[in-house]
Amino acid sequence: MAEVFYVGVDVGTASVRAALVTRDGLLKATAEKAISIWKPQPEHYVQSSTEIWQKCCTVVKNLKESCWNKAAHFFDLPDFLSWKATGSITRSLCTLVCKWTYCPPDGWDPSFWTSIGLEDLLENNFSKIGSATCSPGSPLAEGLTPEAAGDLGLNPATAVGASLIDAHAGGLGVIGANVQGFDLPCEGLPITSRMAMICGTSTCHMISEQPLFVPGVWGPYPSAMVPGLWLNEGGQSATGRLIEHIVKGHAAYTQLQEVPFTGTNIYTYLNSHLALMANSHSAVDLLGSNLHMWPDFHGNRSPLADPALKGMVIGLSLSQTLDDLALLYLATVQALALGTRHILDAMREAGHDIRTLFLCGGLSKNLLFVQIQANATGLPVVLPNQTEAVLAGAAVLGACASQDCRTIQLHLACVFFFFHSFYERKYKVFLQLLSHQREYQALMKHK
């Protein structure tokens, strides 16, 4: 019998990626194409859906320009790609519920669209934005159209599953992993004891649960990631982007670029440099005793939902050596991990019982970032041995659509936590930084 593969496609901020995934959850091959990003003015970013489809298909096409009145349909990107692949205008509940205010089983709220001056979207039972919906992974139409199949180099009628937003595909790719035999606190408990973290340019914190409202955390969304379950979605606006900003903006970055390291990236080098500074990997965390950061350089998404918050750093000196760059990098990683703890505290206060973190995304490949997430939160971290969990999650959708319901099983690695007392104290400093910033804001409002 011929070997069966599932194709996972992930459209991220900077690139389109695809993977061949076996029934055993192994990635046989991956491919990646960069996506252009235009910045027409400060804080405005533009991408082309046309180019995204071209990169998915590796062919060049031009779509006709259109305007609001001529548009037949408005799609979120995942549904647009599904439509291009299958011709189906059925929308995924993931995109409509999380991004478009759709709330099953009642559906659209006409009063909302009327109140914002878009009452024309009510025409034909909301056909322009979606009158037919389905759960993620549901088979769409008859699978790939002949045209799309030709573009993609696949067989016509290959099953296509209703899509997930990229971060949600990562959550699906890790949160259901079999953890038996690892002695984890979530073993034998419902999936609701787990939180998936998709760590990249920004970070999403996800958990499927009964409907619980958490201040500053998006949701709860019904059937947005796992059919029949609810989703709360916390997040940090800038994680990988913040680390890059701090490292590349430091005076010693040019010195770092001149270091003759091979086979690693700059962050692996910085991790090793910190270990040398501490004389052992186990003591790296303690180097952050006198340098503290509040990481909201781009505002706070969760759990405060406050775009006015800014970044703060306490403990700087006049020194600008490579050691100082490494310490500031460490302080950034620690602050981001304490931000995760802040989100966890809000979720627990609302009724969630989270026992284990499941990480994926680009930052999950940074072992120091992963270890400090465990240390700062006091929770074990689970990593898939297959580093592309977003693609694996996308392939799960294809498996569901093909009616092949056998499990795609990911192999795991676990990271346990240390330095509990140290991070208890550092978290108190973290919360005081927030309190102080708000005090300063209030003081400066007085004339």
Short mmCIF file of C-alpha atoms in Angstrom, two decimals:
data_model
loop_
_atom_site.label_atom_id
_atom_site.label_comp_id
_atom_site.label_asym_id
_atom_site.label_seq_id
_atom_site.Cartn_x
_atom_site.Cartn_y
_atom_site.Cartn_z
CA MET A 1 0.00 0.00 0.00
CA ALA A 2 1.35 3.42 -0.94
CA GLU A 3 2.44 5.63 1.96
CA VAL A 4 -0.10 8.33 2.82
CA PHE A 5 0.95 11.91 3.51
CA TYR A 6 -0.97 14.92 4.80
CA VAL A 7 -0.12 18.41 3.62
CA GLY A 8 -0.06 21.22 6.17
CA VAL A 9 0.10 24.83 4.96
CA ASP A 10 0.91 27.68 7.35
CA VAL A 11 0.65 31.32 6.32
CA GLY A 12 2.53 33.40 8.86
CA THR A 13 3.53 37.03 9.12
CA ALA A 14 6.68 36.71 7.04
CA SER A 15 6.35 33.52 5.00
CA VAL A 16 4.23 30.71 3.59
CA ARG A 17 5.33 27.24 4.68
CA ALA A 18 4.19 23.77 3.75
CA ALA A 19 5.00 20.32 5.08
CA LEU A 20 4.45 16.67 4.26
CA VAL A 21 3.35 14.89 7.46
CA THR A 22 3.04 11.13 7.90
CA ARG A 23 0.39 9.30 9.88
CA ASP A 24 3.03 8.95 12.61
CA GLY A 25 3.28 12.73 12.88
CA LEU A 26 6.72 12.91 11.23
CA LEU A 27 7.58 15.80 8.93
CA LYS A 28 9.07 14.31 5.78
CA ALA A 29 9.69 17.56 3.95
CA THR A 30 9.07 21.29 4.32
CA ALA A 31 9.16 24.26 1.98
CA GLU A 32 9.04 27.99 2.62
CA LYS A 33 8.50 31.14 0.57
CA ALA A 34 8.85 34.69 1.91
CA ILE A 35 5.91 37.11 1.86
CA SER A 36 6.44 40.79 1.11
CA ILE A 37 5.56 43.35 3.79
CA TRP A 38 5.07 46.99 2.87
CA LYS A 39 5.18 49.87 5.36
CA PRO A 40 3.45 52.83 3.67
CA GLN A 41 3.67 54.92 6.84
CA PRO A 42 4.76 54.45 10.46
CA GLU A 43 2.86 51.69 12.31
CA HIS A 44 1.02 50.63 9.10
CA TYR A 45 1.82 47.28 7.49
CA VAL A 46 0.38 45.97 4.23
CA GLN A 47 0.49 42.48 2.69
CA SER A 48 -0.97 41.13 -0.53
CA SER A 49 -3.44 38.24 -0.46
CA THR A 50 -2.69 37.75 -4.16
CA GLU A 51 0.98 37.21 -3.44
CA ILE A 52 0.15 34.85 -0.57
CA TRP A 53 -1.85 32.60 -2.89
CA GLN A 54 0.92 32.79 -5.49
CA LYS A 55 3.46 31.64 -2.94
CA CYS A 56 1.17 28.81 -1.82
CA CYS A 57 0.92 27.60 -5.40
CA THR A 58 4.38 28.78 -6.54
CA VAL A 59 2.75 30.23 -9.63
CA VAL A 60 2.23 33.77 -10.75
CA LYS A 61 -1.27 35.12 -11.15
CA ASN A 62 -2.88 38.50 -11.08
CA LEU A 63 -6.24 39.13 -9.49
CA LYS A 64 -8.44 41.91 -10.78
CA GLU A 65 -8.70 45.00 -8.70
CA SER A 66 -12.01 45.42 -6.99
CA CYS A 67 -13.80 47.82 -4.70
CA TRP A 68 -16.37 47.46 -1.96
CA ASN A 69 -19.47 47.62 -4.16
CA LYS A 70 -18.12 45.14 -6.70
CA ALA A 71 -16.91 42.60 -4.12
CA ALA A 72 -18.84 39.35 -4.13
CA HIS A 73 -17.26 38.08 -0.90
CA PHE A 74 -15.08 39.28 1.96
CA PHE A 75 -12.79 36.60 3.37
CA ASP A 76 -10.44 36.29 6.26
CA LEU A 77 -7.14 34.97 4.90
CA PRO A 78 -7.63 31.29 5.93
CA ASP A 79 -11.08 31.20 4.30
CA PHE A 80 -9.74 32.98 1.22
CA LEU A 81 -7.12 30.27 0.77
CA SER A 82 -9.76 27.56 1.26
CA TRP A 83 -11.94 29.21 -1.36
CA LYS A 84 -9.04 29.43 -3.81
CA ALA A 85 -8.31 25.75 -3.22
CA THR A 86 -11.85 24.37 -3.41
CA GLY A 87 -14.22 27.02 -4.70
CA SER A 88 -16.21 26.68 -1.45
CA ILE A 89 -17.45 29.84 0.23
CA THR A 90 -18.16 27.99 3.48
CA ARG A 91 -16.34 29.79 6.28
CA SER A 92 -14.45 28.17 9.15
CA LEU A 93 -15.88 28.84 12.61
CA CYS A 94 -12.33 29.59 13.72
CA THR A 95 -12.04 32.75 11.64
CA LEU A 96 -15.65 33.92 11.92
CA VAL A 97 -15.90 33.45 15.68
CA CYS A 98 -12.46 34.76 16.62
CA LYS A 99 -12.21 37.65 14.16
CA TRP A 100 -15.65 38.47 12.74
CA THR A 101 -18.09 38.56 15.71
CA TYR A 102 -19.99 35.46 14.55
CA CYS A 103 -21.54 33.56 17.48
CA PRO A 104 -23.00 30.10 16.91
CA PRO A 105 -25.66 28.84 17.06
CA ASP A 106 -27.35 32.23 16.61
CA GLY A 107 -24.92 33.42 13.94
CA TRP A 108 -24.55 37.07 12.91
CA ASP A 109 -25.92 39.99 14.92
CA PRO A 110 -27.56 42.33 12.38
CA SER A 111 -27.68 45.23 14.86
CA PHE A 112 -23.89 45.33 15.07
CA TRP A 113 -23.33 45.71 11.33
CA THR A 114 -26.11 48.28 11.10
CA SER A 115 -24.66 50.29 13.98
CA ILE A 116 -21.30 50.65 12.20
CA GLY A 117 -22.82 51.59 8.85
CA LEU A 118 -22.32 48.26 7.08
CA GLU A 119 -25.95 47.21 6.83
CA ASP A 120 -25.45 46.20 3.18
CA LEU A 121 -23.63 43.10 4.50
CA LEU A 122 -27.02 41.80 5.73
CA GLU A 123 -28.12 41.20 2.12
CA ASN A 124 -28.78 37.63 0.98
CA ASN A 125 -28.43 36.23 4.48
CA PHE A 126 -24.93 37.72 4.97
CA SER A 127 -23.66 35.95 1.85
CA LYS A 128 -20.77 38.38 1.41
CA ILE A 129 -19.22 37.54 4.78
CA GLY A 130 -20.49 34.00 5.24
CA SER A 131 -23.90 32.38 5.32
CA ALA A 132 -22.50 28.82 5.47
CA THR A 133 -20.12 27.78 8.26
CA CYS A 134 -18.43 24.62 9.50
CA SER A 135 -16.02 23.41 12.18
CA PRO A 136 -12.26 23.40 11.49
CA GLY A 137 -11.24 20.23 9.66
CA SER A 138 -14.62 19.72 7.99
CA PRO A 139 -14.28 18.67 4.32
CA LEU A 140 -14.87 21.54 1.91
CA ALA A 141 -16.77 21.03 -1.35
CA GLU A 142 -15.28 18.21 -3.44
CA GLY A 143 -11.72 18.97 -2.40
CA LEU A 144 -9.17 20.63 -4.68
CA THR A 145 -10.53 22.03 -7.89
CA PRO A 146 -8.74 20.96 -11.09
CA GLU A 147 -7.26 24.44 -11.40
CA ALA A 148 -5.96 24.56 -7.82
CA ALA A 149 -4.71 20.99 -8.07
CA GLY A 150 -2.72 21.94 -11.16
CA ASP A 151 -1.27 24.97 -9.40
CA LEU A 152 -0.29 22.97 -6.33
CA GLY A 153 0.90 19.85 -8.14
CA LEU A 154 -1.62 17.61 -6.36
CA ASN A 155 -4.50 15.41 -7.49
CA PRO A 156 -7.91 16.96 -8.16
CA ALA A 157 -10.44 16.21 -5.40
CA THR A 158 -7.71 15.91 -2.74
CA ALA A 159 -9.57 16.57 0.50
CA VAL A 160 -9.23 20.07 1.98
CA GLY A 161 -10.16 20.77 5.59
CA ALA A 162 -11.79 23.98 6.80
CA SER A 163 -8.98 26.15 8.01
CA LEU A 164 -7.59 27.44 11.29
CA ILE A 165 -5.81 30.71 11.98
CA ASP A 166 -2.06 29.95 12.10
CA ALA A 167 -1.71 30.23 15.88
CA HIS A 168 -4.78 28.06 16.40
CA ALA A 169 -3.28 25.41 14.12
CA GLY A 170 -0.24 25.43 16.38
CA GLY A 171 -2.48 25.01 19.40
CA LEU A 172 -4.21 22.06 17.75
CA GLY A 173 -0.83 20.60 16.86
CA VAL A 174 0.36 20.38 20.47
CA ILE A 175 -2.46 20.58 22.99
CA GLY A 176 -3.86 17.10 22.36
CA ALA A 177 -0.51 15.31 22.61
CA ASN A 178 -0.32 11.96 24.46
CA VAL A 179 1.68 12.63 27.65
CA GLN A 180 1.44 9.21 29.26
CA GLY A 181 4.65 8.14 30.93
CA PHE A 182 6.10 11.63 31.44
CA ASP A 183 4.76 12.06 35.00
CA LEU A 184 3.20 15.42 34.14
CA PRO A 185 0.54 17.08 36.33
CA CYS A 186 -1.90 17.16 33.39
CA GLU A 187 -1.73 13.37 32.87
CA GLY A 188 -5.14 11.79 33.31
CA LEU A 189 -6.84 15.19 33.43
CA PRO A 190 -9.06 16.80 30.77
CA ILE A 191 -7.50 18.83 27.98
CA THR A 192 -8.67 21.90 29.89
CA SER A 193 -5.69 21.50 32.25
CA ARG A 194 -3.35 22.40 29.38
CA MET A 195 -2.42 25.75 27.83
CA ALA A 196 -0.88 25.97 24.39
CA MET A 197 1.57 28.81 23.74
CA ILE A 198 2.38 29.66 20.14
CA CYS A 199 5.56 31.69 20.43
CA GLY A 200 6.80 33.73 17.49
CA THR A 201 6.85 37.39 16.49
CA SER A 202 4.04 37.71 19.03
CA THR A 203 2.72 35.04 21.39
CA CYS A 204 -0.77 33.53 21.75
CA HIS A 205 -1.80 31.72 24.93
CA MET A 206 -4.64 29.28 24.28
CA ILE A 207 -6.77 26.84 26.21
CA SER A 208 -9.99 25.02 25.34
CA GLU A 209 -12.52 25.16 28.18
CA GLN A 210 -16.10 25.67 29.21
CA PRO A 211 -17.15 29.30 28.65
CA LEU A 212 -15.23 31.42 31.15
CA PHE A 213 -14.84 35.18 30.80
CA VAL A 214 -11.33 36.36 31.70
CA PRO A 215 -10.69 40.12 31.88
CA GLY A 216 -8.11 41.13 29.29
CA VAL A 217 -8.21 37.72 27.58
CA TRP A 218 -10.10 37.21 24.31
CA GLY A 219 -13.05 34.86 24.21
CA PRO A 220 -14.54 32.56 25.21
CA TYR A 221 -15.03 31.37 21.63
CA PRO A 222 -17.17 28.28 20.88
CA SER A 223 -15.67 25.58 18.61
CA ALA A 224 -12.95 27.94 17.42
CA MET A 225 -10.09 25.46 17.75
CA VAL A 226 -11.51 22.14 18.94
CA PRO A 227 -15.14 21.43 17.92
CA GLY A 228 -17.46 21.37 20.91
CA LEU A 229 -15.00 23.08 23.28
CA TRP A 230 -14.46 26.73 24.16
CA LEU A 231 -11.34 28.80 23.65
CA ASN A 232 -9.81 31.62 25.66
CA GLU A 233 -6.97 33.40 23.91
CA GLY A 234 -4.46 35.50 25.79
CA GLY A 235 -1.46 37.03 24.11
CA GLN A 236 1.62 39.20 24.19
CA SER A 237 1.86 41.80 21.43
CA ALA A 238 5.61 41.51 20.92
CA THR A 239 7.80 38.59 22.01
CA GLY A 240 10.24 37.50 19.31
CA ARG A 241 9.97 41.01 17.90
CA LEU A 242 10.86 42.50 21.31
CA ILE A 243 13.88 40.23 21.74
CA GLU A 244 15.10 41.23 18.29
CA HIS A 245 14.49 44.92 19.06
CA ILE A 246 16.48 44.76 22.29
CA VAL A 247 19.40 42.78 20.86
CA LYS A 248 19.77 44.64 17.56
CA GLY A 249 19.28 48.02 19.21
CA HIS A 250 22.13 47.53 21.69
CA ALA A 251 25.46 49.27 21.14
CA ALA A 252 27.28 45.93 21.37
CA TYR A 253 25.26 44.34 18.56
CA THR A 254 27.95 45.20 16.01
CA GLN A 255 30.45 43.40 18.25
CA LEU A 256 28.11 40.41 18.38
CA GLN A 257 27.98 40.31 14.57
CA GLU A 258 31.77 40.06 14.46
CA VAL A 259 31.90 36.98 16.71
CA PRO A 260 33.11 34.01 14.59
CA PHE A 261 30.45 31.51 15.69
CA THR A 262 29.32 28.87 13.22
CA GLY A 263 26.36 26.49 13.10
CA THR A 264 24.28 28.57 15.51
CA ASN A 265 22.26 31.78 15.49
CA ILE A 266 22.98 34.81 17.62
CA TYR A 267 20.53 33.71 20.32
CA THR A 268 22.14 30.31 20.73
CA TYR A 269 25.44 32.14 21.05
CA LEU A 270 23.99 34.52 23.66
CA ASN A 271 22.63 31.55 25.61
CA SER A 272 26.10 30.00 25.67
CA HIS A 273 27.66 33.34 26.57
CA LEU A 274 25.32 33.69 29.56
CA ALA A 275 26.24 30.16 30.68
CA LEU A 276 29.92 31.14 30.63
CA MET A 277 29.16 34.30 32.60
CA ALA A 278 27.34 32.20 35.20
CA ASN A 279 29.92 29.39 35.15
CA SER A 280 27.08 26.89 34.69
CA HIS A 281 23.79 26.63 32.80
CA SER A 282 21.87 26.13 36.05
CA ALA A 283 22.79 29.55 37.40
CA VAL A 284 21.96 31.65 34.31
CA ASP A 285 18.60 32.80 35.72
CA LEU A 286 20.28 34.36 38.75
CA LEU A 287 22.23 36.76 36.51
CA GLY A 288 18.95 38.68 36.22
CA SER A 289 18.81 39.56 39.92
CA ASN A 290 19.52 43.26 39.42
CA LEU A 291 18.11 43.93 35.95
CA HIS A 292 14.34 44.05 35.54
CA MET A 293 12.03 44.79 32.62
CA TRP A 294 8.37 45.48 31.99
CA PRO A 295 8.03 44.11 28.42
CA ASP A 296 5.07 46.05 27.02
CA PHE A 297 7.05 48.11 24.50
CA HIS A 298 4.06 47.74 22.15
CA GLY A 299 1.28 47.97 24.72
CA ASN A 300 -0.32 45.15 26.70
CA ARG A 301 -2.70 42.70 25.06
CA SER A 302 -3.29 40.35 28.00
CA PRO A 303 -4.26 40.40 30.77
CA LEU A 304 -4.52 44.20 30.99
CA ALA A 305 -5.68 45.09 27.45
CA ASP A 306 -3.94 48.44 27.78
CA PRO A 307 -2.32 49.81 24.61
CA ALA A 308 -0.99 52.83 26.52
CA LEU A 309 1.50 50.83 28.57
CA LYS A 310 5.16 51.17 27.63
CA GLY A 311 8.33 49.21 28.23
CA MET A 312 10.47 49.78 31.33
CA VAL A 313 14.00 48.70 32.25
CA ILE A 314 15.47 49.07 35.74
CA GLY A 315 19.13 48.47 36.53
CA LEU A 316 21.05 49.88 33.56
CA SER A 317 24.62 51.18 33.79
CA LEU A 318 26.93 53.10 31.46
CA SER A 319 28.62 49.89 30.37
CA GLN A 320 27.80 48.67 26.84
CA THR A 321 29.82 45.48 26.50
CA LEU A 322 28.77 42.15 25.03
CA ASP A 323 28.16 40.99 28.60
CA ASP A 324 25.70 43.86 29.06
CA LEU A 325 23.91 42.92 25.84
CA ALA A 326 23.62 39.32 27.03
CA LEU A 327 22.21 40.43 30.39
CA LEU A 328 19.63 42.70 28.75
CA TYR A 329 18.64 39.82 26.46
CA LEU A 330 18.23 37.63 29.56
CA ALA A 331 16.11 40.31 31.28
CA THR A 332 13.87 40.44 28.19
CA VAL A 333 13.34 36.68 28.12
CA GLN A 334 12.59 36.68 31.85
CA ALA A 335 10.13 39.57 31.53
CA LEU A 336 8.25 37.78 28.75
CA ALA A 337 8.02 34.66 30.90
CA LEU A 338 6.70 36.69 33.82
CA GLY A 339 4.15 38.13 31.39
CA THR A 340 3.00 34.56 30.76
CA ARG A 341 2.65 34.09 34.51
CA HIS A 342 0.59 37.28 34.68
CA ILE A 343 -1.80 35.85 32.07
CA LEU A 344 -1.95 32.51 33.91
CA ASP A 345 -2.87 34.28 37.16
CA ALA A 346 -5.76 36.05 35.42
CA MET A 347 -7.00 32.79 33.92
CA ARG A 348 -6.79 30.97 37.24
CA GLU A 349 -8.67 33.74 39.01
CA ALA A 350 -11.47 33.33 36.47
CA GLY A 351 -11.70 29.59 37.12
CA HIS A 352 -9.17 27.90 34.82
CA ASP A 353 -7.02 25.12 36.28
CA ILE A 354 -3.87 25.04 34.15
CA ARG A 355 -1.25 22.43 35.04
CA THR A 356 1.07 22.19 32.02
CA LEU A 357 2.27 24.44 29.19
CA PHE A 358 2.59 23.17 25.60
CA LEU A 359 4.89 25.33 23.47
CA CYS A 360 5.45 25.62 19.73
CA GLY A 361 6.52 28.28 17.27
CA GLY A 362 9.87 29.85 16.49
CA LEU A 363 10.77 30.83 20.05
CA SER A 364 10.14 27.29 21.29
CA LYS A 365 13.41 26.38 19.51
CA ASN A 366 15.27 28.70 21.91
CA LEU A 367 16.06 26.42 24.85
CA LEU A 368 16.74 29.29 27.25
CA PHE A 369 13.37 30.88 26.43
CA VAL A 370 11.65 27.53 27.05
CA GLN A 371 13.44 26.84 30.33
CA ILE A 372 12.71 30.29 31.69
CA GLN A 373 9.02 29.94 30.77
CA ALA A 374 8.99 26.84 32.98
CA ASN A 375 11.00 28.44 35.78
CA ALA A 376 9.02 31.69 35.91
CA THR A 377 5.57 30.07 35.78
CA GLY A 378 6.36 27.09 37.99
CA LEU A 379 4.82 24.77 35.40
CA PRO A 380 6.40 22.02 33.30
CA VAL A 381 6.70 22.75 29.58
CA VAL A 382 6.00 20.18 26.87
CA LEU A 383 7.66 20.52 23.45
CA PRO A 384 6.90 18.48 20.34
CA ASN A 385 10.00 16.78 18.95
CA GLN A 386 8.69 17.84 15.56
CA THR A 387 9.50 21.54 15.59
CA GLU A 388 6.76 22.59 13.14
CA ALA A 389 3.63 22.04 15.23
CA VAL A 390 1.68 24.67 13.27
CA LEU A 391 2.19 22.63 10.11
CA ALA A 392 1.34 19.41 11.95
CA GLY A 393 -1.88 21.03 13.18
CA ALA A 394 -2.72 22.08 9.63
CA ALA A 395 -2.10 18.51 8.49
CA VAL A 396 -4.54 17.28 11.16
CA LEU A 397 -7.22 19.35 9.40
CA GLY A 398 -6.43 17.51 6.17
CA ALA A 399 -6.61 14.16 7.96
CA CYS A 400 -10.05 15.04 9.33
CA ALA A 401 -11.27 16.22 5.93
CA SER A 402 -10.10 12.99 4.29
CA GLN A 403 -12.21 11.01 6.80
CA ASP A 404 -9.02 9.26 7.91
CA CYS A 405 -9.58 9.65 11.63
CA ARG A 406 -6.54 7.78 12.87
CA THR A 407 -4.47 9.86 15.27
CA ILE A 408 -1.47 11.85 14.11
CA GLN A 409 0.76 11.33 17.15
CA LEU A 410 3.47 13.82 18.05
CA HIS A 411 6.56 12.75 19.99
CA LEU A 412 7.37 14.92 23.00
CA ALA A 413 10.11 16.36 25.14
CA CYS A 414 9.52 17.85 28.61
CA VAL A 415 11.19 20.69 30.51
CA PHE A 416 10.72 21.02 34.29
CA PHE A 417 11.09 24.11 36.45
CA PHE A 418 13.66 25.40 38.94
CA PHE A 419 14.45 28.58 40.92
CA HIS A 420 10.95 28.90 42.42
CA SER A 421 11.98 31.30 45.20
CA PHE A 422 13.98 33.52 42.83
CA TYR A 423 11.05 33.98 40.46
CA GLU A 424 8.60 34.56 43.29
CA ARG A 425 10.68 37.61 44.20
CA LYS A 426 11.25 38.69 40.62
CA TYR A 427 7.51 38.47 39.91
CA LYS A 428 6.84 40.87 42.79
CA VAL A 429 9.26 43.33 41.18
CA PHE A 430 7.48 42.75 37.84
CA LEU A 431 4.09 43.70 39.29
CA GLN A 432 5.56 46.72 41.06
CA LEU A 433 6.91 47.98 37.73
CA LEU A 434 3.32 48.00 36.45
CA SER A 435 2.10 49.78 39.55
CA HIS A 436 4.86 52.39 39.32
CA GLN A 437 4.22 53.08 35.62
CA ARG A 438 0.58 53.75 36.31
CA GLU A 439 1.52 56.01 39.21
CA TYR A 440 3.82 57.98 36.90
CA GLN A 441 1.09 58.26 34.28
CA ALA A 442 -1.33 59.58 36.86
CA LEU A 443 1.22 62.10 38.20
CA MET A 444 1.91 63.50 34.76
CA LYS A 445 -1.78 63.98 34.03
CA HIS A 446 -2.01 66.60 36.79
CA LYS A 447 -1.33 70.13 35.59
#
